[in-house]
Short mmCIF file of C-alpha atoms in Angstrom, two decimals:
data_model
loop_
_atom_site.label_atom_id
_atom_site.label_comp_id
_atom_site.label_asym_id
_atom_site.label_seq_id
_atom_site.Cartn_x
_atom_site.Cartn_y
_atom_site.Cartn_z
CA MET A 1 63.20 4.96 45.44
CA LYS A 2 59.83 5.01 47.13
CA GLY A 3 58.66 7.79 44.78
CA ILE A 4 59.61 5.80 41.67
CA LYS A 5 57.87 2.70 43.06
CA ASP A 6 54.70 4.71 43.78
CA PHE A 7 54.88 6.20 40.29
CA LYS A 8 55.06 2.71 38.70
CA ILE A 9 52.12 1.50 40.82
CA GLY A 10 50.10 4.62 39.91
CA THR A 11 50.88 4.18 36.22
CA ARG A 12 49.84 0.51 36.29
CA LEU A 13 46.64 1.44 38.14
CA ILE A 14 45.79 4.11 35.55
CA VAL A 15 46.44 1.67 32.68
CA ILE A 16 44.29 -1.05 34.29
CA LEU A 17 41.44 1.40 35.01
CA SER A 18 41.64 2.73 31.43
CA ILE A 19 41.37 -0.80 30.02
CA ILE A 20 38.38 -1.56 32.27
CA THR A 21 36.71 1.71 31.20
CA ILE A 22 37.25 0.99 27.50
CA ILE A 23 35.86 -2.55 27.85
CA SER A 24 32.82 -1.26 29.78
CA LEU A 25 32.09 1.45 27.22
CA SER A 26 32.47 -1.03 24.36
CA SER A 27 29.99 -3.38 26.04
CA ILE A 28 27.49 -0.56 26.58
CA ILE A 29 27.82 0.57 22.96
CA LEU A 30 27.35 -3.01 21.73
CA ILE A 31 24.21 -3.50 23.86
CA VAL A 32 22.71 -0.20 22.65
CA GLN A 33 23.52 -1.09 19.04
CA ILE A 34 21.80 -4.49 19.39
CA ARG A 35 18.69 -2.87 20.87
CA ILE A 36 18.55 -0.25 18.12
CA THR A 37 18.90 -2.99 15.49
CA ASN A 38 16.06 -4.99 17.07
CA LEU A 39 13.82 -1.91 17.15
CA ALA A 40 14.66 -1.14 13.52
CA ASP A 41 13.78 -4.73 12.54
CA LEU A 42 10.44 -4.48 14.36
CA ASP A 43 9.71 -1.15 12.67
CA ALA A 44 10.59 -2.62 9.28
CA GLN A 45 8.25 -5.57 9.89
CA THR A 46 5.44 -3.24 10.98
CA ILE A 47 5.90 -1.04 7.92
CA GLY A 48 6.07 -4.10 5.66
CA ASN A 49 2.85 -5.48 7.12
CA ALA A 50 1.12 -2.12 6.68
CA ILE A 51 2.23 -1.91 3.04
CA ALA A 52 1.09 -5.49 2.38
CA SER A 53 -2.28 -4.68 3.94
CA ASN A 54 -2.63 -1.58 1.77
CA PHE A 55 -1.77 -3.58 -1.36
CA SER A 56 -4.33 -6.26 -0.52
CA ASN A 57 -6.96 -3.57 0.12
CA SER A 58 -6.02 -1.90 -3.17
CA ALA A 59 -6.25 -5.22 -5.01
CA ALA A 60 -9.73 -5.86 -3.58
CA ALA A 61 -10.84 -2.34 -4.54
CA ALA A 62 -9.40 -2.77 -8.05
CA GLU A 63 -11.26 -6.06 -8.47
CA GLU A 64 -14.52 -4.47 -7.33
CA SER A 65 -13.90 -1.49 -9.61
CA SER A 66 -13.25 -3.83 -12.53
CA SER A 67 -16.52 -5.70 -12.01
CA MET A 68 -18.41 -2.39 -11.68
CA SER A 69 -16.72 -1.15 -14.85
CA GLU A 70 -17.81 -4.26 -16.74
CA GLU A 71 -21.37 -3.83 -15.48
CA LEU A 72 -21.43 -0.14 -16.43
CA SER A 73 -19.97 -0.96 -19.84
CA GLY A 74 -22.78 -3.45 -20.44
CA GLN A 75 -25.38 -0.89 -19.39
CA ALA A 76 -23.77 1.73 -21.63
CA ASP A 77 -23.93 -0.68 -24.58
CA LYS A 78 -27.63 -1.23 -23.90
CA LEU A 79 -28.23 2.52 -23.70
CA LEU A 80 -26.40 3.09 -26.99
CA GLU A 81 -28.50 0.37 -28.56
CA MET A 82 -31.64 2.05 -27.21
CA ILE A 83 -30.54 5.45 -28.51
CA SER A 84 -29.87 4.01 -31.95
CA PHE A 85 -33.48 2.74 -32.00
CA PHE A 86 -34.77 6.27 -31.52
CA LYS A 87 -32.36 8.12 -33.75
CA THR A 88 -34.05 10.96 -35.62
CA ASP A 89 -33.39 11.96 -39.20
CA ASP A 90 -35.49 14.63 -40.87
CA ARG A 91 -37.96 14.57 -37.98
CA THR A 92 -38.75 10.91 -38.55
CA VAL A 93 -38.50 8.41 -35.73
CA LYS A 94 -36.91 5.17 -36.84
CA THR A 95 -37.21 2.13 -34.62
CA ALA A 96 -35.88 -1.38 -34.73
CA ALA A 97 -37.10 -4.65 -33.30
CA PRO A 98 -38.35 -4.72 -29.70
CA THR A 99 -35.60 -4.92 -27.11
CA GLU A 100 -35.39 -5.18 -23.35
CA ILE A 101 -33.31 -2.86 -21.19
CA SER A 102 -33.28 -3.39 -17.42
CA GLY A 103 -36.57 -5.27 -17.48
CA VAL A 104 -38.40 -2.66 -19.58
CA THR A 105 -39.59 -3.69 -23.04
CA ILE A 106 -39.47 -1.08 -25.75
CA LYS A 107 -42.11 -1.89 -28.36
CA LYS A 108 -41.72 -1.14 -32.01
CA ARG A 109 -43.70 1.84 -33.29
CA ASN A 110 -43.69 3.05 -36.82
CA ARG A 111 -44.70 6.65 -37.40
CA ASP A 112 -44.80 7.43 -41.05
#
């Protein structure tokens, strides 16, 4: 009788300890999962901020490039205009009216 009673007590003790162990492990897993989620959120925010910073830097560079492109286009137009003034056909220099390019005046010369 005493052996059966000890067996029942031992079985109950094992069941109770197993339940406590399962609850403890579940709590530990839940805490670790929450911390990993928080770290992932912080990493996502950091990456998002870095990407936003890169886009704003790219936008500023694109705007500067656009203004430089417009300026270069204007200078190229002036150079093409200047070249057309000095176009040669049959070894004759043809010129048009005086023009100004970057502060330099090109005066009309006729060489016939």
